[in-house]
Amino acid sequence: MSNQQNKKIGVGVVGASSANPGWAVFAHLPAIQNLPDYELRAVSTSRRDSADAAAKEYGVAGYDNYNDMINDPNVDLIVIATNVDTHYNIALAAIEAGKMVFSEWPLGVTTGEAYELATRAKAKGVRTMVGMQARYSPAIQYAHDLIKEGYIGEVMSTTMNGTSLIWGPVTPKKFAYTYDVTKGATLLSSPTLHAIDGLNYVLGDFDNVAAKFAIRFQEAKVLEDESIVKVTAPTHLAVTGTLIGGALATVVYRGETSRDVDLRWEINGSKGQLVIIAENNGNIQNTSLKLFGGTGEQTSLSEMEVPSWYTDIVKDIPESPAKFGNVGYVYASFAKDLREGTTLTPDFAHAVKRHRLADAIAKANETGVTQKVDNSNPL
């Protein structure tokens, strides 16, 4: 780390425009600015005027070229919170410069991009993390531990039904690119894989998968100007399979929102049941979750209060999407890894495994044949 005097990790964020704020501003910056191990040192946007505005807003150096920020000696960690099709070039430049990297998920447009980034990071000895933060939700952490302790007995099956906010027939302009399957941010790669990563954290990896995708409308209207975009990415999908432990799993996602809860995840065991719900947002990685459970002779579910120690790690972060979206937990976990020499935070190698899973799901849809999932260490 630079700046050994205060021992903070100096952070530079790509995509931190204050004029057109996105996930970097709503989630990453509150975590960086409030967690004690980090210090925001620089921001980068695509234009000089927006870079100057962001620099003034946050009181740090502002760049209109991410390569210049990567070469800033005060920056130790590069955060990539931009469209998926830009991740590869930015991450590769950061890795080659020897900087730590936090990339939002998906890591790349393709598994090949993700694999190259992971192998280059390993070769350069660069620490990385990927924004698969669903597992850090306090409710999911608690469910994980309850199952490990035998609260529901042997896991028999699980079903998850969620919505994604976007991929409906009308879209804000900034999300229009997600309707193009070649851009890398699809219903499968983004909300569904975030959800599946949380499911896998709690219950274990898929052994095999079958899948079916559907494009239920061929065009979508852009909200701001009523222009039309062609829809080539799925708007509905279903994934079924068997987990390594033998449990059956079904995950169904669709575009838009629900008139009921936007996410319901049921885990059925030999002696009990857990249910996780999100009422207003089916993106499991960036929403507030409630946990319900019942076991033994109980005939109904009751809401379970998540113990305070699951939230203490970011107790000083203001009530913001950084807390609800669990991004703060990722940063805190990474800082702990660096202090203790561990590698518990999902990194680029983990991202490759999830890209491989996405490939298996896509192939199952294309061929109609159940696919074996490659869960081996990619590196």
Short mmCIF file of C-alpha atoms in Angstrom, two decimals:
data_model
loop_
_atom_site.label_atom_id
_atom_site.label_comp_id
_atom_site.label_asym_id
_atom_site.label_seq_id
_atom_site.Cartn_x
_atom_site.Cartn_y
_atom_site.Cartn_z
CA MET A 1 0.00 0.00 0.00
CA SER A 2 1.04 3.58 -0.55
CA ASN A 3 0.78 6.21 2.16
CA GLN A 4 2.07 4.03 4.97
CA GLN A 5 1.62 6.87 7.44
CA ASN A 6 -2.12 6.33 7.78
CA LYS A 7 -2.09 2.75 6.43
CA LYS A 8 -5.22 3.30 4.36
CA ILE A 9 -5.87 1.69 1.00
CA GLY A 10 -5.93 4.47 -1.58
CA VAL A 11 -8.87 3.96 -3.96
CA GLY A 12 -9.52 5.23 -7.47
CA VAL A 13 -12.99 4.70 -8.90
CA VAL A 14 -13.72 4.42 -12.61
CA GLY A 15 -17.29 5.49 -13.39
CA ALA A 16 -17.81 7.89 -10.49
CA SER A 17 -19.61 10.68 -12.35
CA SER A 18 -21.52 12.98 -10.01
CA ALA A 19 -23.40 14.51 -12.94
CA ASN A 20 -24.91 11.19 -14.00
CA PRO A 21 -24.64 9.12 -10.81
CA GLY A 22 -24.79 5.36 -10.98
CA TRP A 23 -23.83 2.37 -8.85
CA ALA A 24 -20.37 3.78 -8.11
CA VAL A 25 -21.86 6.87 -6.48
CA PHE A 26 -24.77 5.15 -4.75
CA ALA A 27 -22.88 2.14 -3.38
CA HIS A 28 -19.10 2.16 -3.74
CA LEU A 29 -18.34 5.70 -2.62
CA PRO A 30 -20.31 5.53 0.67
CA ALA A 31 -18.44 2.31 1.55
CA ILE A 32 -15.02 3.71 0.62
CA GLN A 33 -15.64 6.98 2.45
CA ASN A 34 -16.89 5.37 5.67
CA LEU A 35 -14.89 2.19 6.17
CA PRO A 36 -11.70 2.83 8.18
CA ASP A 37 -9.35 0.82 5.93
CA TYR A 38 -9.99 2.89 2.78
CA GLU A 39 -9.50 6.40 1.50
CA LEU A 40 -10.87 7.77 -1.76
CA ARG A 41 -7.94 9.27 -3.67
CA ALA A 42 -9.17 9.68 -7.25
CA VAL A 43 -12.12 9.38 -9.61
CA SER A 44 -12.27 8.82 -13.36
CA THR A 45 -15.01 9.53 -15.87
CA SER A 46 -15.17 9.59 -19.65
CA ARG A 47 -15.17 13.40 -20.11
CA ARG A 48 -13.10 16.28 -18.78
CA ASP A 49 -16.11 18.28 -17.55
CA SER A 50 -17.59 15.35 -15.61
CA ALA A 51 -14.15 14.46 -14.20
CA ASP A 52 -13.71 18.03 -12.95
CA ALA A 53 -17.21 18.02 -11.43
CA ALA A 54 -16.58 14.72 -9.66
CA ALA A 55 -13.18 15.87 -8.41
CA LYS A 56 -14.79 18.98 -6.93
CA GLU A 57 -17.67 17.00 -5.44
CA TYR A 58 -15.47 14.45 -3.69
CA GLY A 59 -12.37 16.51 -3.03
CA VAL A 60 -9.95 14.19 -4.83
CA ALA A 61 -8.02 14.04 -8.09
CA GLY A 62 -10.19 13.77 -11.20
CA TYR A 63 -9.20 12.06 -14.45
CA ASP A 64 -10.89 11.79 -17.85
CA ASN A 65 -8.64 8.84 -18.77
CA TYR A 66 -8.59 5.78 -16.55
CA ASN A 67 -4.98 4.98 -17.55
CA ASP A 68 -3.83 8.24 -15.97
CA MET A 69 -5.64 7.35 -12.75
CA ILE A 70 -4.17 3.85 -12.76
CA ASN A 71 -0.70 5.43 -12.91
CA ASP A 72 -1.42 7.75 -9.97
CA PRO A 73 1.05 6.65 -7.24
CA ASN A 74 -1.50 7.51 -4.53
CA VAL A 75 -3.95 4.90 -5.85
CA ASP A 76 -3.56 1.31 -4.65
CA LEU A 77 -6.95 -0.13 -5.63
CA ILE A 78 -8.82 0.44 -8.90
CA VAL A 79 -12.60 0.07 -8.69
CA ILE A 80 -14.43 -0.62 -11.96
CA ALA A 81 -18.09 0.38 -11.87
CA THR A 82 -18.80 0.84 -15.58
CA ASN A 83 -20.64 -1.06 -18.32
CA VAL A 84 -19.58 -4.68 -18.63
CA ASP A 85 -18.04 -4.30 -22.06
CA THR A 86 -15.44 -1.91 -20.60
CA HIS A 87 -14.35 -4.11 -17.68
CA TYR A 88 -11.70 -6.12 -19.51
CA ASN A 89 -9.58 -3.25 -20.81
CA ILE A 90 -9.65 -1.31 -17.54
CA ALA A 91 -8.92 -4.35 -15.37
CA LEU A 92 -6.09 -5.51 -17.62
CA ALA A 93 -4.44 -2.09 -17.53
CA ALA A 94 -4.71 -2.00 -13.73
CA ILE A 95 -3.28 -5.51 -13.37
CA GLU A 96 -0.34 -4.75 -15.67
CA ALA A 97 0.37 -1.68 -13.52
CA GLY A 98 0.42 -3.89 -10.41
CA LYS A 99 -2.67 -2.31 -8.87
CA MET A 100 -5.30 -4.21 -6.88
CA VAL A 101 -8.65 -4.38 -8.69
CA PHE A 102 -12.30 -4.50 -7.66
CA SER A 103 -14.47 -5.18 -10.72
CA GLU A 104 -18.22 -5.26 -10.71
CA TRP A 105 -19.82 -8.48 -11.95
CA PRO A 106 -19.82 -9.77 -14.68
CA LEU A 107 -16.03 -9.62 -14.86
CA GLY A 108 -16.02 -9.73 -18.66
CA VAL A 109 -18.30 -10.09 -21.64
CA THR A 110 -17.02 -13.65 -22.11
CA THR A 111 -15.49 -16.39 -20.00
CA GLY A 112 -12.33 -16.00 -22.07
CA GLU A 113 -11.95 -12.38 -20.96
CA ALA A 114 -12.53 -13.32 -17.34
CA TYR A 115 -10.03 -16.19 -17.52
CA GLU A 116 -7.34 -14.00 -19.04
CA LEU A 117 -7.81 -11.37 -16.32
CA ALA A 118 -7.67 -13.99 -13.57
CA THR A 119 -4.52 -15.62 -14.97
CA ARG A 120 -2.76 -12.28 -15.48
CA ALA A 121 -3.64 -11.19 -11.93
CA LYS A 122 -2.21 -14.43 -10.55
CA ALA A 123 0.95 -14.08 -12.64
CA LYS A 124 1.45 -10.49 -11.47
CA GLY A 125 0.64 -11.28 -7.83
CA VAL A 126 -2.24 -8.77 -7.87
CA ARG A 127 -5.07 -9.12 -5.35
CA THR A 128 -8.54 -8.87 -6.85
CA MET A 129 -12.18 -8.93 -5.87
CA VAL A 130 -15.38 -9.21 -7.88
CA GLY A 131 -18.71 -7.63 -6.95
CA MET A 132 -20.69 -10.78 -6.18
CA GLN A 133 -21.97 -9.44 -2.89
CA ALA A 134 -25.25 -11.31 -2.36
CA ARG A 135 -23.52 -13.74 0.01
CA TYR A 136 -22.72 -10.84 2.35
CA SER A 137 -26.37 -10.03 3.01
CA PRO A 138 -26.91 -10.54 6.76
CA ALA A 139 -30.00 -12.66 6.07
CA ILE A 140 -28.06 -14.93 3.70
CA GLN A 141 -25.14 -15.19 6.11
CA TYR A 142 -27.54 -16.19 8.89
CA ALA A 143 -29.32 -18.72 6.67
CA HIS A 144 -25.95 -20.24 5.75
CA ASP A 145 -25.07 -20.72 9.41
CA LEU A 146 -28.50 -22.05 10.38
CA ILE A 147 -28.28 -24.73 7.70
CA LYS A 148 -24.74 -25.61 8.74
CA GLU A 149 -25.99 -26.01 12.33
CA GLY A 150 -28.79 -28.36 11.20
CA TYR A 151 -31.78 -26.05 11.69
CA ILE A 152 -33.69 -27.58 8.74
CA GLY A 153 -31.94 -30.97 8.70
CA GLU A 154 -30.83 -32.32 5.33
CA VAL A 155 -31.46 -29.91 2.47
CA MET A 156 -33.92 -31.54 0.08
CA SER A 157 -34.77 -28.84 -2.46
CA THR A 158 -34.78 -25.12 -3.09
CA THR A 159 -36.81 -22.79 -5.31
CA MET A 160 -36.12 -19.15 -6.10
CA ASN A 161 -38.40 -16.80 -8.02
CA GLY A 162 -37.26 -13.25 -8.70
CA THR A 163 -37.69 -10.14 -10.80
CA SER A 164 -34.99 -7.87 -12.18
CA LEU A 165 -36.45 -4.33 -12.44
CA ILE A 166 -35.23 -3.97 -16.04
CA TRP A 167 -35.71 -6.16 -19.13
CA GLY A 168 -39.32 -5.08 -19.44
CA PRO A 169 -40.97 -3.54 -22.54
CA VAL A 170 -39.94 0.00 -21.46
CA THR A 171 -36.42 0.92 -20.34
CA PRO A 172 -34.56 4.00 -19.10
CA LYS A 173 -31.96 5.01 -21.68
CA LYS A 174 -28.99 4.14 -19.45
CA PHE A 175 -30.13 0.49 -19.35
CA ALA A 176 -30.96 0.13 -23.04
CA TYR A 177 -27.64 -1.56 -23.75
CA THR A 178 -28.64 -4.51 -21.53
CA TYR A 179 -31.17 -5.64 -24.15
CA ASP A 180 -28.26 -6.45 -26.48
CA VAL A 181 -27.02 -9.95 -25.64
CA THR A 182 -23.53 -9.13 -26.97
CA LYS A 183 -22.92 -6.42 -24.33
CA GLY A 184 -22.51 -8.90 -21.48
CA ALA A 185 -25.10 -7.52 -19.03
CA THR A 186 -28.15 -9.76 -19.42
CA LEU A 187 -30.92 -11.21 -17.29
CA LEU A 188 -28.76 -14.33 -16.92
CA SER A 189 -25.37 -12.76 -16.32
CA SER A 190 -26.50 -10.05 -13.91
CA PRO A 191 -29.48 -10.66 -11.57
CA THR A 192 -29.73 -14.41 -12.07
CA LEU A 193 -26.04 -15.16 -11.55
CA HIS A 194 -25.95 -12.80 -8.55
CA ALA A 195 -28.85 -14.79 -7.09
CA ILE A 196 -27.32 -18.15 -7.95
CA ASP A 197 -24.02 -17.15 -6.36
CA GLY A 198 -25.92 -16.44 -3.14
CA LEU A 199 -27.72 -19.76 -3.46
CA ASN A 200 -24.44 -21.60 -4.06
CA TYR A 201 -22.85 -19.92 -1.04
CA VAL A 202 -25.63 -21.22 1.19
CA LEU A 203 -26.28 -24.64 -0.36
CA GLY A 204 -23.27 -25.56 -2.49
CA ASP A 205 -22.49 -25.52 -6.20
CA PHE A 206 -24.57 -26.97 -9.02
CA ASP A 207 -23.52 -30.41 -10.22
CA ASN A 208 -25.63 -30.15 -13.39
CA VAL A 209 -28.06 -27.69 -14.95
CA ALA A 210 -30.91 -27.56 -17.45
CA ALA A 211 -32.35 -24.27 -18.68
CA LYS A 212 -34.88 -22.50 -20.86
CA PHE A 213 -34.75 -18.86 -21.98
CA ALA A 214 -37.46 -16.78 -23.62
CA ILE A 215 -37.59 -13.40 -25.35
CA ARG A 216 -41.23 -12.47 -24.78
CA PHE A 217 -41.14 -9.23 -26.78
CA GLN A 218 -38.91 -8.35 -29.72
CA GLU A 219 -38.58 -4.60 -29.09
CA ALA A 220 -38.43 -2.28 -26.09
CA LYS A 221 -39.20 1.44 -25.89
CA VAL A 222 -36.69 3.88 -24.43
CA LEU A 223 -38.43 5.92 -21.75
CA GLU A 224 -36.84 9.30 -22.40
CA ASP A 225 -37.32 9.62 -26.17
CA GLU A 226 -39.60 6.68 -27.13
CA SER A 227 -36.96 5.30 -29.48
CA ILE A 228 -36.98 1.56 -30.05
CA VAL A 229 -34.26 -0.96 -29.20
CA LYS A 230 -34.14 -4.51 -30.51
CA VAL A 231 -34.32 -7.18 -27.80
CA THR A 232 -31.80 -10.01 -28.25
CA ALA A 233 -31.24 -10.86 -24.57
CA PRO A 234 -33.73 -13.08 -22.70
CA THR A 235 -36.55 -11.43 -20.79
CA HIS A 236 -37.55 -14.62 -18.91
CA LEU A 237 -35.53 -17.68 -17.92
CA ALA A 238 -35.69 -20.82 -15.81
CA VAL A 239 -32.77 -22.88 -14.52
CA THR A 240 -33.14 -26.28 -12.88
CA GLY A 241 -30.52 -28.70 -11.67
CA THR A 242 -29.04 -30.79 -8.93
CA LEU A 243 -26.66 -29.38 -6.36
CA ILE A 244 -23.53 -31.31 -5.45
CA GLY A 245 -25.15 -32.41 -2.18
CA GLY A 246 -28.10 -33.92 -4.05
CA ALA A 247 -30.73 -31.23 -3.47
CA LEU A 248 -32.92 -30.17 -6.38
CA ALA A 249 -32.78 -26.48 -7.28
CA THR A 250 -34.98 -24.27 -9.46
CA VAL A 251 -34.31 -20.59 -10.22
CA VAL A 252 -36.78 -18.51 -12.25
CA TYR A 253 -36.16 -14.86 -13.17
CA ARG A 254 -38.02 -12.37 -15.32
CA GLY A 255 -37.89 -8.71 -16.22
CA GLU A 256 -39.76 -5.85 -14.53
CA THR A 257 -41.24 -6.03 -11.01
CA SER A 258 -43.92 -8.06 -9.25
CA ARG A 259 -47.26 -7.11 -7.78
CA ASP A 260 -46.33 -9.46 -4.96
CA VAL A 261 -42.85 -9.78 -3.42
CA ASP A 262 -40.04 -9.35 -5.94
CA LEU A 263 -37.97 -12.24 -4.62
CA ARG A 264 -38.99 -15.42 -2.82
CA TRP A 265 -36.35 -18.04 -2.04
CA GLU A 266 -37.53 -21.19 -0.30
CA ILE A 267 -35.14 -23.79 1.16
CA ASN A 268 -36.76 -27.07 2.18
CA GLY A 269 -35.10 -29.51 4.57
CA SER A 270 -35.90 -32.84 6.18
CA LYS A 271 -37.01 -31.18 9.40
CA GLY A 272 -37.58 -27.52 8.59
CA GLN A 273 -37.83 -24.68 6.10
CA LEU A 274 -36.26 -21.27 5.49
CA VAL A 275 -37.70 -18.55 3.28
CA ILE A 276 -35.94 -15.35 2.20
CA ILE A 277 -37.95 -12.55 0.62
CA ALA A 278 -37.32 -9.13 -0.87
CA GLU A 279 -40.42 -6.99 -1.11
CA ASN A 280 -39.38 -4.21 -3.48
CA ASN A 281 -36.42 -5.37 -5.57
CA GLY A 282 -35.62 -8.82 -6.90
CA ASN A 283 -31.92 -8.09 -7.33
CA ILE A 284 -30.77 -10.13 -4.36
CA GLN A 285 -27.34 -8.49 -4.29
CA ASN A 286 -28.56 -4.95 -3.66
CA THR A 287 -31.76 -5.15 -1.68
CA SER A 288 -32.90 -5.62 1.90
CA LEU A 289 -33.85 -9.23 2.70
CA LYS A 290 -36.12 -10.75 5.34
CA LEU A 291 -35.62 -14.27 6.69
CA PHE A 292 -38.40 -16.58 7.87
CA GLY A 293 -38.05 -20.05 9.35
CA GLY A 294 -39.81 -23.00 10.89
CA THR A 295 -38.47 -26.28 12.21
CA GLY A 296 -39.51 -29.42 14.03
CA GLU A 297 -43.11 -29.31 15.26
CA GLN A 298 -43.70 -25.73 14.10
CA THR A 299 -46.47 -25.63 11.50
CA SER A 300 -45.88 -22.10 10.21
CA LEU A 301 -43.03 -19.73 9.46
CA SER A 302 -41.95 -16.87 11.70
CA GLU A 303 -39.71 -13.96 10.84
CA MET A 304 -36.24 -14.49 12.26
CA GLU A 305 -34.30 -11.56 13.63
CA VAL A 306 -30.78 -11.54 12.26
CA PRO A 307 -28.26 -11.32 15.13
CA SER A 308 -26.43 -8.01 15.35
CA TRP A 309 -22.98 -9.51 14.72
CA TYR A 310 -23.93 -10.08 11.08
CA THR A 311 -24.26 -6.33 10.58
CA ASP A 312 -21.57 -4.99 12.92
CA ILE A 313 -18.95 -5.04 10.18
CA VAL A 314 -20.52 -1.96 8.53
CA LYS A 315 -22.41 -0.49 11.46
CA ASP A 316 -20.85 2.93 10.90
CA ILE A 317 -21.92 3.20 7.25
CA PRO A 318 -24.99 5.43 6.80
CA GLU A 319 -28.28 3.87 5.76
CA SER A 320 -27.61 3.75 2.04
CA PRO A 321 -27.47 1.23 -0.82
CA ALA A 322 -23.90 0.51 0.30
CA LYS A 323 -25.38 -1.17 3.34
CA PHE A 324 -28.48 -2.67 1.73
CA GLY A 325 -26.51 -3.65 -1.33
CA ASN A 326 -23.79 -5.34 0.70
CA VAL A 327 -20.96 -3.60 -1.13
CA GLY A 328 -19.62 -2.37 2.20
CA TYR A 329 -19.26 -5.96 3.36
CA VAL A 330 -17.16 -6.84 0.30
CA TYR A 331 -14.75 -4.00 1.03
CA ALA A 332 -14.57 -4.94 4.71
CA SER A 333 -13.94 -8.60 3.85
CA PHE A 334 -11.17 -7.67 1.41
CA ALA A 335 -9.45 -5.43 3.96
CA LYS A 336 -9.58 -8.28 6.48
CA ASP A 337 -8.08 -10.63 3.88
CA LEU A 338 -5.19 -8.22 3.35
CA ARG A 339 -4.59 -7.87 7.09
CA GLU A 340 -4.77 -11.57 7.86
CA GLY A 341 -3.32 -13.06 4.67
CA THR A 342 -6.54 -14.90 3.78
CA THR A 343 -8.41 -15.16 0.46
CA LEU A 344 -12.06 -15.39 1.50
CA THR A 345 -13.43 -12.54 -0.62
CA PRO A 346 -14.68 -13.62 -4.10
CA ASP A 347 -11.89 -12.83 -6.54
CA PHE A 348 -11.32 -13.06 -10.28
CA ALA A 349 -10.79 -16.84 -10.09
CA HIS A 350 -14.21 -17.14 -8.45
CA ALA A 351 -15.63 -14.97 -11.22
CA VAL A 352 -14.29 -17.43 -13.81
CA LYS A 353 -16.16 -20.28 -12.07
CA ARG A 354 -19.39 -18.30 -12.26
CA HIS A 355 -18.76 -17.42 -15.91
CA ARG A 356 -18.33 -21.14 -16.59
CA LEU A 357 -21.64 -21.81 -14.84
CA ALA A 358 -23.31 -19.16 -17.01
CA ASP A 359 -21.86 -20.88 -20.09
CA ALA A 360 -23.26 -24.23 -18.96
CA ILE A 361 -26.70 -22.69 -18.40
CA ALA A 362 -26.63 -21.01 -21.82
CA LYS A 363 -25.55 -24.24 -23.50
CA ALA A 364 -28.33 -26.15 -21.74
CA ASN A 365 -30.82 -23.68 -23.14
CA GLU A 366 -29.35 -23.85 -26.66
CA THR A 367 -29.13 -27.64 -26.84
CA GLY A 368 -31.98 -28.77 -24.62
CA VAL A 369 -29.50 -31.12 -22.94
CA THR A 370 -28.63 -31.07 -19.23
CA GLN A 371 -25.05 -29.89 -18.75
CA LYS A 372 -22.43 -31.02 -16.26
CA VAL A 373 -20.96 -27.98 -14.44
CA ASP A 374 -17.20 -27.50 -14.24
CA ASN A 375 -16.51 -26.58 -10.61
CA SER A 376 -12.75 -27.12 -10.75
CA ASN A 377 -10.29 -24.41 -9.77
CA PRO A 378 -9.80 -22.43 -13.00
CA LEU A 379 -6.23 -21.46 -12.10
#
